[in-house]
Amino acid sequence: EIKDNSRSTNKLTFGTSVAGVAVSYTTTPGSASGDSVAISGTVAGMTVGIVEESDTYTDINVSGSIAGVDFRVDSYNADAANGDATFVKLSKNFDGITVSYTDVDADGGAVLTETDGFLGTELDLAEGDVKEAQVLSASGALAGNTVTVSTGTRTEVTGEDNDFTKVVVARSLASGATLTATYIDTDNVDATTTTETFKAALSVSF
């Protein structure tokens, strides 16, 4: 949710499990950089993961549930100055309605590079100089549809807030396909204009 996870065709990953702890090493043959080590496991009922890329970053993520509240915390610590970021998400179900709050905060506008994370491809964090984002969402079933309503803000390094509202309605059809309609009304980043978008997508599985 912080960095865009681009894939490499030459990347190799070797992994094993030791006493319930998963350990992996990833390398790109022929490249002098980009090698990383990942460790993940369960500690006191929480899932903990650590990824270390030498001389680049350390990423620590923790997820679990406390008193019915699901949580996920991701701390990205860059070796370079002004490159850190933190992602926090809390969610709880209230009688079939899942309410969630998400917050991401970075040191600068160039830190966030995610293009298809929790805001979707239409409201990506890599746009312009976004350094913060907060989103409040509610999702549940309504008349045979799954409806998700989100409202939030993307904040530029200048402190300029760009508010948005996003509504997604998904419905499973008798044919097995899923029809999804998305409406977005947003302030544009690095601009004084607003944009309204509507799109519909039909997903079919074979």
GROMACS .gro file of C-alpha atoms in nm:
model
  206
    1GLU     CA    1   0.000   0.000   0.000
    2ILE     CA    2   0.306   0.225   0.016
    3LYS     CA    3   0.525   0.111  -0.272
    4ASP     CA    4   0.419  -0.013  -0.615
    5ASN     CA    5   0.523  -0.379  -0.634
    6SER     CA    6   0.655  -0.405  -0.989
    7ARG     CA    7   0.757  -0.755  -1.095
    8SER     CA    8   1.085  -0.856  -1.250
    9THR     CA    9   1.106  -1.139  -1.503
   10ASN     CA   10   1.454  -1.234  -1.375
   11LYS     CA   11   1.375  -1.240  -1.005
   12LEU     CA   12   1.446  -1.557  -0.806
   13THR     CA   13   1.311  -1.635  -0.460
   14PHE     CA   14   1.429  -1.914  -0.230
   15GLY     CA   15   1.231  -1.992   0.082
   16THR     CA   16   1.194  -2.231   0.372
   17SER     CA   17   1.023  -2.260   0.707
   18VAL     CA   18   1.204  -2.294   1.039
   19ALA     CA   19   1.002  -2.366   1.353
   20GLY     CA   20   0.694  -2.208   1.202
   21VAL     CA   21   0.879  -1.900   1.077
   22ALA     CA   22   0.891  -1.845   0.700
   23VAL     CA   23   1.225  -1.720   0.566
   24SER     CA   24   1.295  -1.623   0.205
   25TYR     CA   25   1.571  -1.466   0.001
   26THR     CA   26   1.502  -1.284  -0.325
   27THR     CA   27   1.766  -1.192  -0.581
   28THR     CA   28   1.787  -1.067  -0.938
   29PRO     CA   29   2.070  -1.245  -1.123
   30GLY     CA   30   2.312  -1.004  -1.288
   31SER     CA   31   2.203  -0.714  -1.069
   32ALA     CA   32   2.426  -0.564  -0.804
   33SER     CA   33   2.130  -0.442  -0.599
   34GLY     CA   34   1.774  -0.536  -0.511
   35ASP     CA   35   1.844  -0.849  -0.305
   36SER     CA   36   1.615  -0.883  -0.004
   37VAL     CA   37   1.544  -1.109   0.292
   38ALA     CA   38   1.191  -1.165   0.427
   39ILE     CA   39   1.085  -1.320   0.757
   40SER     CA   40   0.725  -1.381   0.865
   41GLY     CA   41   0.549  -1.566   1.141
   42THR     CA   42   0.294  -1.548   1.421
   43VAL     CA   43   0.370  -1.376   1.750
   44ALA     CA   44   0.110  -1.362   2.030
   45GLY     CA   45  -0.169  -1.420   1.778
   46MET     CA   46  -0.046  -1.147   1.543
   47THR     CA   47   0.107  -1.195   1.199
   48VAL     CA   48   0.445  -1.022   1.177
   49GLY     CA   49   0.653  -0.975   0.865
   50ILE     CA   50   0.990  -0.809   0.806
   51VAL     CA   51   1.151  -0.738   0.469
   52GLU     CA   52   1.507  -0.607   0.452
   53GLU     CA   53   1.673  -0.481   0.134
   54SER     CA   54   2.033  -0.392   0.212
   55ASP     CA   55   2.116  -0.019   0.192
   56THR     CA   56   1.762   0.055   0.073
   57TYR     CA   57   1.483  -0.008   0.324
   58THR     CA   58   1.338  -0.216   0.608
   59ASP     CA   59   0.964  -0.285   0.600
   60ILE     CA   60   0.784  -0.411   0.912
   61ASN     CA   61   0.418  -0.510   0.899
   62VAL     CA   62   0.194  -0.638   1.177
   63SER     CA   63  -0.168  -0.752   1.147
   64GLY     CA   64  -0.421  -0.913   1.374
   65SER     CA   65  -0.738  -0.854   1.572
   66ILE     CA   66  -0.797  -0.699   1.915
   67ALA     CA   67  -1.143  -0.686   2.078
   68GLY     CA   68  -1.313  -0.744   1.743
   69VAL     CA   69  -1.114  -0.475   1.564
   70ASP     CA   70  -0.898  -0.598   1.278
   71PHE     CA   71  -0.580  -0.400   1.227
   72ARG     CA   72  -0.283  -0.377   0.996
   73VAL     CA   73   0.023  -0.158   1.046
   74ASP     CA   74   0.300  -0.124   0.787
   75SER     CA   75   0.613   0.076   0.868
   76TYR     CA   76   0.845   0.149   0.575
   77ASN     CA   77   1.185   0.273   0.692
   78ALA     CA   78   1.410   0.394   0.410
   79ASP     CA   79   1.787   0.422   0.445
   80ALA     CA   80   1.773   0.746   0.243
   81ALA     CA   81   1.666   1.066   0.417
   82ASN     CA   82   1.299   1.171   0.407
   83GLY     CA   83   1.187   0.838   0.266
   84ASP     CA   84   0.985   0.682   0.550
   85ALA     CA   85   0.613   0.605   0.544
   86THR     CA   86   0.350   0.444   0.768
   87PHE     CA   87   0.027   0.268   0.672
   88VAL     CA   88  -0.249   0.194   0.928
   89LYS     CA   89  -0.587   0.029   0.871
   90LEU     CA   90  -0.856  -0.047   1.131
   91SER     CA   91  -1.184  -0.226   1.058
   92LYS     CA   92  -1.480  -0.365   1.252
   93ASN     CA   93  -1.806  -0.533   1.158
   94PHE     CA   94  -2.129  -0.387   1.296
   95ASP     CA   95  -2.429  -0.614   1.226
   96GLY     CA   96  -2.318  -0.693   0.871
   97ILE     CA   97  -2.172  -0.350   0.794
   98THR     CA   98  -1.791  -0.335   0.786
   99VAL     CA   99  -1.655   0.007   0.878
  100SER     CA  100  -1.288   0.078   0.818
  101TYR     CA  101  -1.047   0.367   0.859
  102THR     CA  102  -0.719   0.387   0.668
  103ASP     CA  103  -0.434   0.633   0.710
  104VAL     CA  104  -0.107   0.658   0.519
  105ASP     CA  105   0.158   0.919   0.598
  106ALA     CA  106   0.493   0.972   0.426
  107ASP     CA  107   0.789   1.204   0.475
  108GLY     CA  108   0.755   1.346   0.124
  109GLY     CA  109   0.558   1.341  -0.198
  110ALA     CA  110   0.796   1.108  -0.382
  111VAL     CA  111   0.776   0.831  -0.122
  112LEU     CA  112   0.431   0.692  -0.206
  113THR     CA  113   0.438   0.505  -0.538
  114GLU     CA  114   0.139   0.269  -0.503
  115THR     CA  115  -0.092   0.288  -0.806
  116ASP     CA  116  -0.353   0.022  -0.729
  117GLY     CA  117  -0.375  -0.003  -0.352
  118PHE     CA  118  -0.655   0.069  -0.107
  119LEU     CA  119  -0.772   0.376  -0.304
  120GLY     CA  120  -0.791   0.186  -0.632
  121THR     CA  121  -0.632   0.275  -0.964
  122GLU     CA  122  -0.847   0.589  -1.000
  123LEU     CA  123  -0.712   0.756  -0.684
  124ASP     CA  124  -0.355   0.634  -0.669
  125LEU     CA  125  -0.101   0.757  -0.415
  126ALA     CA  126   0.169   0.807  -0.678
  127GLU     CA  127  -0.022   1.092  -0.840
  128GLY     CA  128   0.145   1.433  -0.815
  129ASP     CA  129   0.300   1.503  -0.477
  130VAL     CA  130   0.059   1.322  -0.243
  131LYS     CA  131   0.220   1.255   0.096
  132GLU     CA  132  -0.083   1.172   0.312
  133ALA     CA  133  -0.422   1.006   0.269
  134GLN     CA  134  -0.710   0.923   0.503
  135VAL     CA  135  -1.016   0.719   0.410
  136LEU     CA  136  -1.333   0.622   0.598
  137SER     CA  137  -1.531   0.339   0.436
  138ALA     CA  138  -1.847   0.139   0.501
  139SER     CA  139  -1.936  -0.179   0.314
  140GLY     CA  140  -2.233  -0.413   0.329
  141ALA     CA  141  -2.514  -0.590   0.146
  142LEU     CA  142  -2.807  -0.392   0.008
  143ALA     CA  143  -3.086  -0.538  -0.210
  144GLY     CA  144  -2.866  -0.817  -0.340
  145ASN     CA  145  -2.569  -0.587  -0.405
  146THR     CA  146  -2.245  -0.531  -0.220
  147VAL     CA  147  -2.216  -0.156  -0.167
  148THR     CA  148  -1.902   0.024  -0.051
  149VAL     CA  149  -1.902   0.397   0.022
  150SER     CA  150  -1.572   0.574   0.091
  151THR     CA  151  -1.489   0.934   0.171
  152GLY     CA  152  -1.145   1.075   0.230
  153THR     CA  153  -0.864   1.313   0.151
  154ARG     CA  154  -0.534   1.304  -0.034
  155THR     CA  155  -0.298   1.571   0.096
  156GLU     CA  156  -0.015   1.727  -0.104
  157VAL     CA  157   0.324   1.828   0.040
  158THR     CA  158   0.202   2.188   0.038
  159GLY     CA  159  -0.078   2.095   0.278
  160GLU     CA  160  -0.347   2.125   0.011
  161ASP     CA  161  -0.631   1.878   0.077
  162ASN     CA  162  -0.801   1.698  -0.211
  163ASP     CA  163  -1.132   1.551  -0.092
  164PHE     CA  164  -1.304   1.262  -0.265
  165THR     CA  165  -1.607   1.035  -0.247
  166LYS     CA  166  -1.612   0.688  -0.402
  167VAL     CA  167  -1.911   0.454  -0.433
  168VAL     CA  168  -1.876   0.097  -0.559
  169VAL     CA  169  -2.175  -0.133  -0.623
  170ALA     CA  170  -2.109  -0.496  -0.712
  171ARG     CA  171  -2.370  -0.757  -0.804
  172SER     CA  172  -2.333  -1.127  -0.880
  173LEU     CA  173  -2.535  -1.227  -1.186
  174ALA     CA  174  -2.713  -1.557  -1.252
  175SER     CA  175  -2.459  -1.636  -1.524
  176GLY     CA  176  -2.179  -1.638  -1.266
  177ALA     CA  177  -2.041  -1.303  -1.380
  178THR     CA  178  -2.003  -1.001  -1.153
  179LEU     CA  179  -2.112  -0.652  -1.255
  180THR     CA  180  -1.933  -0.367  -1.076
  181ALA     CA  181  -2.026   0.000  -1.104
  182THR     CA  182  -1.794   0.271  -0.966
  183TYR     CA  183  -1.866   0.642  -0.913
  184ILE     CA  184  -1.597   0.889  -0.804
  185ASP     CA  185  -1.613   1.260  -0.729
  186THR     CA  186  -1.268   1.401  -0.646
  187ASP     CA  187  -1.064   1.716  -0.618
  188ASN     CA  188  -0.772   1.682  -0.858
  189VAL     CA  189  -0.419   1.669  -0.718
  190ASP     CA  190  -0.195   1.966  -0.808
  191ALA     CA  191  -0.494   2.146  -0.960
  192THR     CA  192  -0.798   2.353  -0.866
  193THR     CA  193  -1.042   2.140  -1.067
  194THR     CA  194  -1.268   1.849  -0.977
  195THR     CA  195  -1.352   1.534  -1.172
  196GLU     CA  196  -1.656   1.306  -1.168
  197THR     CA  197  -1.609   0.954  -1.305
  198PHE     CA  198  -1.847   0.664  -1.363
  199LYS     CA  199  -1.744   0.325  -1.496
  200ALA     CA  200  -1.893  -0.023  -1.516
  201ALA     CA  201  -1.703  -0.351  -1.543
  202LEU     CA  202  -1.822  -0.707  -1.609
  203SER     CA  203  -1.602  -0.982  -1.466
  204VAL     CA  204  -1.636  -1.334  -1.602
  205SER     CA  205  -1.458  -1.642  -1.470
  206PHE     CA  206  -1.391  -1.953  -1.678
   0.00000   0.00000   0.00000
